[in-house]
Short mmCIF file of N, CA and C in Angstrom, two decimals:
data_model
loop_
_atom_site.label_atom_id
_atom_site.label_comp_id
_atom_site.label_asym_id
_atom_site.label_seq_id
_atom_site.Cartn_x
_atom_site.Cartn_y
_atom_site.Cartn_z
N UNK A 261 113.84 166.55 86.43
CA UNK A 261 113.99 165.76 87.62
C UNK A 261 113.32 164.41 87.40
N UNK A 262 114.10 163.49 87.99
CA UNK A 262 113.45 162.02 87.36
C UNK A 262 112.97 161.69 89.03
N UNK A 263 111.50 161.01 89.06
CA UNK A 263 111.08 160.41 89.92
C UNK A 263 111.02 158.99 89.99
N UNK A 264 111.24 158.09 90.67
CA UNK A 264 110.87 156.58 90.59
C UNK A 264 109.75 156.20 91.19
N UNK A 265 109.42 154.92 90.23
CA UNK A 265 108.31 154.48 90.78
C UNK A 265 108.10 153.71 91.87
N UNK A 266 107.80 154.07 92.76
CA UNK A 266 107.67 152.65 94.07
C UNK A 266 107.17 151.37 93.82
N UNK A 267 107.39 150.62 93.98
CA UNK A 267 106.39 149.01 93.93
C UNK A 267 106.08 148.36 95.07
N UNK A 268 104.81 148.25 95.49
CA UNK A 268 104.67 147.20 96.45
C UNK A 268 105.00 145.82 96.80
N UNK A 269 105.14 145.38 95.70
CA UNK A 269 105.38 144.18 95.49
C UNK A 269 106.86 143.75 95.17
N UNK A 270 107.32 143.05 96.60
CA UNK A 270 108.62 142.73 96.77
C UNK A 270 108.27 140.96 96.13
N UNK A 271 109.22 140.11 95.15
CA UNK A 271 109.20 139.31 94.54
C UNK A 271 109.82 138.34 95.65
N UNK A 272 110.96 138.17 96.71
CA UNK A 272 111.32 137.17 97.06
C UNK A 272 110.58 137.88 99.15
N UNK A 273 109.37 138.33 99.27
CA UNK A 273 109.29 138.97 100.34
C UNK A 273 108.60 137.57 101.55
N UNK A 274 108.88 137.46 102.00
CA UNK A 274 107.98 136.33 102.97
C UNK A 274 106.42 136.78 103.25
N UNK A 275 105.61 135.75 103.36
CA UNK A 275 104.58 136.17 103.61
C UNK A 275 103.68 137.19 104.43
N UNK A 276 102.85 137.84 104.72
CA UNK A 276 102.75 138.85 106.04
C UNK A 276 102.12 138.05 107.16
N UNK A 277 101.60 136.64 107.05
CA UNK A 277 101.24 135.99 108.10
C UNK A 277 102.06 135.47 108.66
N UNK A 278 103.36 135.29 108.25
CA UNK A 278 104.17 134.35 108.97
C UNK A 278 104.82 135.26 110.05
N UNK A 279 104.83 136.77 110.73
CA UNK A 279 104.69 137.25 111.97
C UNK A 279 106.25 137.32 112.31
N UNK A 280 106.68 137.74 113.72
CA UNK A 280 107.79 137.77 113.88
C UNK A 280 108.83 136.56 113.53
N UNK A 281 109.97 136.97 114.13
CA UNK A 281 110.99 135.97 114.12
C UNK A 281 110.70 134.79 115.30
N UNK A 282 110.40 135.73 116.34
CA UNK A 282 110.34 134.91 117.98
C UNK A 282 109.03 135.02 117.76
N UNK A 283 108.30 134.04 118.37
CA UNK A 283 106.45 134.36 118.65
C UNK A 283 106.34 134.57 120.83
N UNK A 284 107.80 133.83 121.34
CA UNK A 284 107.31 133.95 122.65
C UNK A 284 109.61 133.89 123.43
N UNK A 285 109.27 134.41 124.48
CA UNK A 285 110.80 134.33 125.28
C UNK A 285 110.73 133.42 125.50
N UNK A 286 110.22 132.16 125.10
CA UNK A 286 111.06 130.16 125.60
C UNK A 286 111.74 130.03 124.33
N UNK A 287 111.32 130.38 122.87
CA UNK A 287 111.88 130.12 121.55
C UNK A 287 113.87 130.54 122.39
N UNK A 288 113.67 131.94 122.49
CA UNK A 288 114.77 132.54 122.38
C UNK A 288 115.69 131.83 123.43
N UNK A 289 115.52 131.69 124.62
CA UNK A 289 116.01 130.41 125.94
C UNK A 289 115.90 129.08 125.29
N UNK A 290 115.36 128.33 124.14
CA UNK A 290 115.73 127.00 123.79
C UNK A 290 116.66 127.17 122.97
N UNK A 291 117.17 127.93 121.85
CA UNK A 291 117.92 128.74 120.85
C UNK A 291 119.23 128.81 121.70
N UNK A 292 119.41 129.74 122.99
CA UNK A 292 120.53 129.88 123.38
C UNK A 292 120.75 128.75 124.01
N UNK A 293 120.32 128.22 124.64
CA UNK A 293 120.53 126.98 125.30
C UNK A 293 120.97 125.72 124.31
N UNK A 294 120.61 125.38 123.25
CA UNK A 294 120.84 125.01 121.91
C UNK A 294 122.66 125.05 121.70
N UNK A 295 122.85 126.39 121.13
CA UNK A 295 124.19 126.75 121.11
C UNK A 295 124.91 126.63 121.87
N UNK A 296 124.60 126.83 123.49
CA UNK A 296 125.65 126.28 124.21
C UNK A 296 125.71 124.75 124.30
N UNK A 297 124.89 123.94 124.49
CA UNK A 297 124.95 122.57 124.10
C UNK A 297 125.81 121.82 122.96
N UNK A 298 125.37 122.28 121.60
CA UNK A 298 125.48 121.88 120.54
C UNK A 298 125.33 122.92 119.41
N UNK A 299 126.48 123.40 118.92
CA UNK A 299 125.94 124.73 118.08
C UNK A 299 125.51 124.01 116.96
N UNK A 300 125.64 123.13 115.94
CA UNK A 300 124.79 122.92 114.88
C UNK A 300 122.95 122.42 115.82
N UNK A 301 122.58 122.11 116.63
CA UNK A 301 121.16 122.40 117.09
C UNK A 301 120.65 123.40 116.85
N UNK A 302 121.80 124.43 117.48
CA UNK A 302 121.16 125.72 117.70
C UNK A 302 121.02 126.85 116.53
N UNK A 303 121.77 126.41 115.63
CA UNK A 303 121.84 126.65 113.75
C UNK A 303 120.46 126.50 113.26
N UNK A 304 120.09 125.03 113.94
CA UNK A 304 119.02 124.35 113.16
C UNK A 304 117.42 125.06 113.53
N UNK A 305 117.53 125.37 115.31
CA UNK A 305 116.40 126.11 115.60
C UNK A 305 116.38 127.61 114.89
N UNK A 306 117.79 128.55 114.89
CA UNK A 306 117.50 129.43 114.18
C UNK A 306 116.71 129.33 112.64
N UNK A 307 116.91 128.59 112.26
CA UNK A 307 116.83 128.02 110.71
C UNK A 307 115.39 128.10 110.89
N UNK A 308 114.87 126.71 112.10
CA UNK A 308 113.34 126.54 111.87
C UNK A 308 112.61 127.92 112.04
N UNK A 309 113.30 129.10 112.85
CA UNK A 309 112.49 129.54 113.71
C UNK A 309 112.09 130.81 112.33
N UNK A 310 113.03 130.90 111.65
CA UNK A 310 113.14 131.62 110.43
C UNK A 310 112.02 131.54 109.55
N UNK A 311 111.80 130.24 108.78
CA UNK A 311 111.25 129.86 107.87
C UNK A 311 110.38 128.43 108.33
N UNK A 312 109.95 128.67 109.34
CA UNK A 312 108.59 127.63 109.81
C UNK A 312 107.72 128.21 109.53
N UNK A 313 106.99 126.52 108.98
CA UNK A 313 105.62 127.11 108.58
C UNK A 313 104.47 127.88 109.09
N UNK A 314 103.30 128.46 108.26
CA UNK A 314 102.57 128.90 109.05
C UNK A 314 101.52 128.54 109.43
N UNK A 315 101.14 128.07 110.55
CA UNK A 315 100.29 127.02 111.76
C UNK A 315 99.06 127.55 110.74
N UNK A 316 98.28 128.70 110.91
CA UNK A 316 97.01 128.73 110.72
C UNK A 316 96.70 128.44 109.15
N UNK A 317 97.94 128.70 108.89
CA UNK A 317 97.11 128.18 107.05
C UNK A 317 97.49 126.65 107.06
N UNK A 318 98.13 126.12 107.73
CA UNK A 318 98.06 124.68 107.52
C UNK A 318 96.69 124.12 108.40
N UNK A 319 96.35 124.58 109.48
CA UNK A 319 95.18 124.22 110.12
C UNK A 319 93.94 123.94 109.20
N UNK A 320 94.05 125.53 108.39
CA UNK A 320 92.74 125.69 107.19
C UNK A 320 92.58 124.46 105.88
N UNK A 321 93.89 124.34 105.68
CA UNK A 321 94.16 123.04 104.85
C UNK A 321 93.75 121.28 105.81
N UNK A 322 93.84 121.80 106.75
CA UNK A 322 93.72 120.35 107.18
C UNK A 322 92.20 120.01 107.62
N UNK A 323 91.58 121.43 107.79
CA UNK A 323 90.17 121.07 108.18
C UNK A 323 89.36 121.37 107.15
N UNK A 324 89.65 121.69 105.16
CA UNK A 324 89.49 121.15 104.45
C UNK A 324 89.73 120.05 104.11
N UNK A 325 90.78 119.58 104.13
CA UNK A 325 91.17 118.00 103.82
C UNK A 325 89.83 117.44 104.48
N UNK A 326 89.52 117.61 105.71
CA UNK A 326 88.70 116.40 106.89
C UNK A 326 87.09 117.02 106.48
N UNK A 327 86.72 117.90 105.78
CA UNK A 327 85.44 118.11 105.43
C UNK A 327 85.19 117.50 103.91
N UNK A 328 86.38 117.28 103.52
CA UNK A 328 86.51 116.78 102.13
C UNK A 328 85.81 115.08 102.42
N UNK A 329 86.95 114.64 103.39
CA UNK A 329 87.23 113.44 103.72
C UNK A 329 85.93 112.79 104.91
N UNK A 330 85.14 113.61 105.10
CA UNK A 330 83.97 113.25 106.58
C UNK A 330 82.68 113.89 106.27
N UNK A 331 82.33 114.29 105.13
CA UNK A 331 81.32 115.29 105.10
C UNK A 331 80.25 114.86 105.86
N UNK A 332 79.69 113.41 106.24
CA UNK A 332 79.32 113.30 107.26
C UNK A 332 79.21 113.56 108.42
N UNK A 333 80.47 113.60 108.98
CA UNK A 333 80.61 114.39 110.11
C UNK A 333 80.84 116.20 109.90
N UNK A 334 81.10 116.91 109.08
CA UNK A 334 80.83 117.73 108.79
C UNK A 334 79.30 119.03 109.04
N UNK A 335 78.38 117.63 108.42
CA UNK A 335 76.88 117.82 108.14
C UNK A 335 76.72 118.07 109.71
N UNK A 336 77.40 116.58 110.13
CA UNK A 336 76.41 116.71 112.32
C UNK A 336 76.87 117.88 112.17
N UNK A 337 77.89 118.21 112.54
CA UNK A 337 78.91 119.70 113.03
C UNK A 337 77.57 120.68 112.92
N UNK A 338 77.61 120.77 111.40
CA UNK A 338 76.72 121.76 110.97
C UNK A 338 75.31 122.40 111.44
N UNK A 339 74.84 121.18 111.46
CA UNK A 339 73.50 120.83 112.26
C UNK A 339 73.16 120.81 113.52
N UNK A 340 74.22 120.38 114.73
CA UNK A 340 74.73 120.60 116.07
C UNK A 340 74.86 122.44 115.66
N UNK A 341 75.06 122.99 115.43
CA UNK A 341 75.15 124.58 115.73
C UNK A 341 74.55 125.31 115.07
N UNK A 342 73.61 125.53 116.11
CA UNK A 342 72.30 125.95 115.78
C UNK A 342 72.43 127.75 115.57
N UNK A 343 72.19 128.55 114.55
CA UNK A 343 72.18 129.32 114.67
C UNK A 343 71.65 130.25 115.70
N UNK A 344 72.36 131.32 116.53
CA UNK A 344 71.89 132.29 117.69
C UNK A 344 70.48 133.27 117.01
N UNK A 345 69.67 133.14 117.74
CA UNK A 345 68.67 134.35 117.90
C UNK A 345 68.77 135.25 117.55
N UNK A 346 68.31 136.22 116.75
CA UNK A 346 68.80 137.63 115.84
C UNK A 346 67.79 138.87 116.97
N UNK A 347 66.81 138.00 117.74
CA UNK A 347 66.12 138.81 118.38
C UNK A 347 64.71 138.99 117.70
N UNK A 348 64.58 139.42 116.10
CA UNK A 348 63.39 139.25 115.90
C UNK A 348 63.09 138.10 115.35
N UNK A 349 61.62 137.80 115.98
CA UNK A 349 61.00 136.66 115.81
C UNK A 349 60.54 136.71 114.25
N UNK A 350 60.36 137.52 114.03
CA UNK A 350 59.94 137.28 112.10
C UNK A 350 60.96 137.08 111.13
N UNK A 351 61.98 137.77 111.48
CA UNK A 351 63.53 137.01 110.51
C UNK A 351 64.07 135.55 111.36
N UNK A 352 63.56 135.20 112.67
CA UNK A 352 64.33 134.02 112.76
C UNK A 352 63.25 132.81 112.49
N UNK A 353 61.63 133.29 112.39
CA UNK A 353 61.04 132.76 111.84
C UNK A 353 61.51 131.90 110.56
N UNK A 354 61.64 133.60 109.64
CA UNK A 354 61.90 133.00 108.02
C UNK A 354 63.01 132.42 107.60
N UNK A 355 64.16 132.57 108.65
CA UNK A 355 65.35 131.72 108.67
C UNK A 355 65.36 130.25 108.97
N UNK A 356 64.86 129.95 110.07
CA UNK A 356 64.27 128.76 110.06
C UNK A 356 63.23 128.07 108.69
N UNK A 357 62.84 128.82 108.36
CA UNK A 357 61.45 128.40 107.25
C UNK A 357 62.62 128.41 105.93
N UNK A 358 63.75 129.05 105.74
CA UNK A 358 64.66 128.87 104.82
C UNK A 358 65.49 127.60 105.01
N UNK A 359 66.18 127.95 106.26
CA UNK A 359 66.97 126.67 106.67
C UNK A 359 66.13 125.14 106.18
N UNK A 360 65.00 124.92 107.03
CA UNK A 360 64.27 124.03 106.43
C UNK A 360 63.94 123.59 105.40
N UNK A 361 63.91 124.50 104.17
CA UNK A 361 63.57 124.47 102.99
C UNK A 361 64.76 123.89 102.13
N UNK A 362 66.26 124.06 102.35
CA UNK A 362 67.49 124.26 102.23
C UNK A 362 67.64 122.86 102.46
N UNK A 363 67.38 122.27 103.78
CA UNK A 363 68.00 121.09 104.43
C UNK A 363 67.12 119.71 103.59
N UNK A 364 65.72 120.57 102.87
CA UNK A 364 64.95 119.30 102.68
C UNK A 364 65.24 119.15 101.23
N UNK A 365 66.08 120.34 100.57
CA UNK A 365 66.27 120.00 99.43
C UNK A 365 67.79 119.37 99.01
N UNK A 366 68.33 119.32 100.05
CA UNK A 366 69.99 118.98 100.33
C UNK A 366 69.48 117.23 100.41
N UNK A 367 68.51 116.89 101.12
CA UNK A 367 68.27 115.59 100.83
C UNK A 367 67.56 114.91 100.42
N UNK A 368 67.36 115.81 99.35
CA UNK A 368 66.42 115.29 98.15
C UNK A 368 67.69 115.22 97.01
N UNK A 369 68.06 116.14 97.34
CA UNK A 369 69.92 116.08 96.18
C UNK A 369 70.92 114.67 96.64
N UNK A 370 70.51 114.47 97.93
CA UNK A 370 71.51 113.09 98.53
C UNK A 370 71.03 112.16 97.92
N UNK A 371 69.14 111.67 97.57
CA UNK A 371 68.94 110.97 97.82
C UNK A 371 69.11 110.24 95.96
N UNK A 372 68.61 111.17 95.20
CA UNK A 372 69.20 111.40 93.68
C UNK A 372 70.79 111.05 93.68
N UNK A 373 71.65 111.55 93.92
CA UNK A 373 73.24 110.70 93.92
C UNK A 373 73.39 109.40 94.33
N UNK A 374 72.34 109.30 95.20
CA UNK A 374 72.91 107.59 95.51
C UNK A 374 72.18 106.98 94.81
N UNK A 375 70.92 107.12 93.72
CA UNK A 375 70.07 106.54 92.94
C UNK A 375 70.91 106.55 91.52
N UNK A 376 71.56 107.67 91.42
CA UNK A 376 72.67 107.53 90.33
C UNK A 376 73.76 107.14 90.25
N UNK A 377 73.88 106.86 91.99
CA UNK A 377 75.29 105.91 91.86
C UNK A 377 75.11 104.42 91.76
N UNK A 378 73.57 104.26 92.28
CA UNK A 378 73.03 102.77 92.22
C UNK A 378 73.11 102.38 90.95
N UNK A 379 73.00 103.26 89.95
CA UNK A 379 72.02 102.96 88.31
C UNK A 379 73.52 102.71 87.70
N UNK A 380 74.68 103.50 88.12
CA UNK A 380 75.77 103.51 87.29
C UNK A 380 76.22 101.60 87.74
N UNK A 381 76.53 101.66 88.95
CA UNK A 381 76.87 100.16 89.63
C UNK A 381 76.17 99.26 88.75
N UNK A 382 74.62 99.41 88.41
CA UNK A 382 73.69 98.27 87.63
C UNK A 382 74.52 98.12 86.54
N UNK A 383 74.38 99.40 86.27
CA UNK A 383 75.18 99.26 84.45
C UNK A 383 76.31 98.70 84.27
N UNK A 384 77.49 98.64 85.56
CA UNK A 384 78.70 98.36 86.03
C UNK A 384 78.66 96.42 85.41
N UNK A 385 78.08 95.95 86.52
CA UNK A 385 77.62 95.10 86.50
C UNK A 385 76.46 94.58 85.00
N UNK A 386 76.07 95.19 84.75
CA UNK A 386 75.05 94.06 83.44
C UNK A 386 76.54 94.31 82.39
N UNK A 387 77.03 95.09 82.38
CA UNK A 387 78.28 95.08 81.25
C UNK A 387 79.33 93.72 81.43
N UNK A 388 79.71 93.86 82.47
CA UNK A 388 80.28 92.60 83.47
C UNK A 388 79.92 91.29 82.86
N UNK A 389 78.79 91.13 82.87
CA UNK A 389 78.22 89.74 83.17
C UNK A 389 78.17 90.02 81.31
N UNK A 390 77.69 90.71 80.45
CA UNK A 390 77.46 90.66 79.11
C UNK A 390 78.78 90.46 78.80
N UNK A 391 79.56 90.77 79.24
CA UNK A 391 81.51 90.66 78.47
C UNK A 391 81.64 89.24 79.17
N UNK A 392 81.28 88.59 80.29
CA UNK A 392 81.44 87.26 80.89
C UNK A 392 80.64 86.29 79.66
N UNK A 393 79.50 86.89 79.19
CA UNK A 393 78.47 85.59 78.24
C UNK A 393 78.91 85.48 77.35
N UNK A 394 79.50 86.59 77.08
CA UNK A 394 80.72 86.71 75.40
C UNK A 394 81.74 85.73 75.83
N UNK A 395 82.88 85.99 76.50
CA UNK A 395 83.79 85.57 76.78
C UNK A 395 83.53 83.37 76.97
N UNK A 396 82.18 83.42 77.77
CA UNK A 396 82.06 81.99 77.86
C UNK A 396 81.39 81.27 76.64
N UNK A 397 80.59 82.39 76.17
CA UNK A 397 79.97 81.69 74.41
C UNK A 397 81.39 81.01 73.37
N UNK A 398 82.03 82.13 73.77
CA UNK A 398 83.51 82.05 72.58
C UNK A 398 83.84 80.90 73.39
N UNK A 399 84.22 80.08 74.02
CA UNK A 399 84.90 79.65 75.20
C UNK A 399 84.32 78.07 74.62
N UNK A 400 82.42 78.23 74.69
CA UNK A 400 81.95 76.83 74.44
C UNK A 400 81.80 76.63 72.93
N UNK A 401 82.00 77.90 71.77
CA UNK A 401 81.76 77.41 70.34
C UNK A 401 82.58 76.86 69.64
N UNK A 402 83.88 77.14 69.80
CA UNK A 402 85.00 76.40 68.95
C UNK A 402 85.72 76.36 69.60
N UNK A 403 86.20 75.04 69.13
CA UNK A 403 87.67 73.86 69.51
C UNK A 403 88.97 74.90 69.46
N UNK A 404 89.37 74.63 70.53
CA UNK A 404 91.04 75.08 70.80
C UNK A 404 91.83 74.61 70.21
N UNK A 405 93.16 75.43 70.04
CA UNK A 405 94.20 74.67 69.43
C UNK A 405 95.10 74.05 70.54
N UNK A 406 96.19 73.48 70.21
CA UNK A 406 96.70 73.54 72.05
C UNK A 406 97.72 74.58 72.39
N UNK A 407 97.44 75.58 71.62
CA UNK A 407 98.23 77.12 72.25
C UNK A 407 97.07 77.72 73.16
N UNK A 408 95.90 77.50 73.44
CA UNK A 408 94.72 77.82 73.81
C UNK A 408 94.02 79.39 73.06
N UNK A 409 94.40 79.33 72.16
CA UNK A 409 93.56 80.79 71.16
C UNK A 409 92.54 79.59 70.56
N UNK A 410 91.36 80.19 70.84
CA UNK A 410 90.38 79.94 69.95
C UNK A 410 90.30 80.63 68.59
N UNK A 411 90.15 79.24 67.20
CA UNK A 411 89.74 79.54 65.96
C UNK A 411 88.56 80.44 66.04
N UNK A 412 88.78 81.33 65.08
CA UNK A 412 87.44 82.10 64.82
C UNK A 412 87.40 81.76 63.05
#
């Protein structure tokens, strides 16, 4: 007797977040209403209503994008919400005494990146101005031709 193997894994299966067809009875009343109007509309809502995207994973993407893009505002966020009370005073003690410890070394790490972004800019700049003293040395030592290449 031959048994088969089952597989879970359907290759063209839609996602499991993306949920019913309908999410509410106005989809299904704009849909029919659609078709009687205009049946290619009402093609088009079936279509969206099919294979629209899914809201909460684009949300998650977008409020990465804006923590990417604001970490500043991020940080307030962070800092504005204050962790709740656990009840005992000796773990919210040492949570606090962590948090603190955490926050003072987060800007001691800020304050090192912008000292290394300062030092890179210096270097930015003295290179700058050293390729400018080159460029104007060559500029004042020898006579041009009148194609303007300087003889070397």
């Amino acid at each position: 007797m031959t048994t088969l193997a089952t597989s879970t894994h359907v290759p063209f299966a839609a996602p499991a977040s993306r949920g019913k067809l309908f999410r509410n009875g106005w989809e299904i009343a704009w849909m029919v209403i659609a078709f009687v109007v205009f049946w290619p509309a009402g093609l088009a809502l079936v279509a969206y209503y099919k294979w629209r995207p899914d809201m909460s994973r684009m949300t998650r993407r977008a409020e990465r994008a804006a923590r990417r893009s604001f970490p500043a505002a991020a940080d307030f966020v962070a800092r504005r919400a204050e962790p709740a009370s656990s009840g005992n005073s000796a773990f919210d003690a040492y949570r606090d005494e962590v948090l603190a410890r955490l926050e003072a070394e987060r800007r001691k790490l800020d304050a090192e990146q912008r000292a290394f972004g300062d030092f890179l800019e210096e270097l930015r700049r003295q290179k700058d101005r050293e390729a400018f003293d080159r460029f104007m040395a060559s500029r004042r030592a020898g006579p041009q031709d009148g194609d303007g290449v300087t003889n070397a």
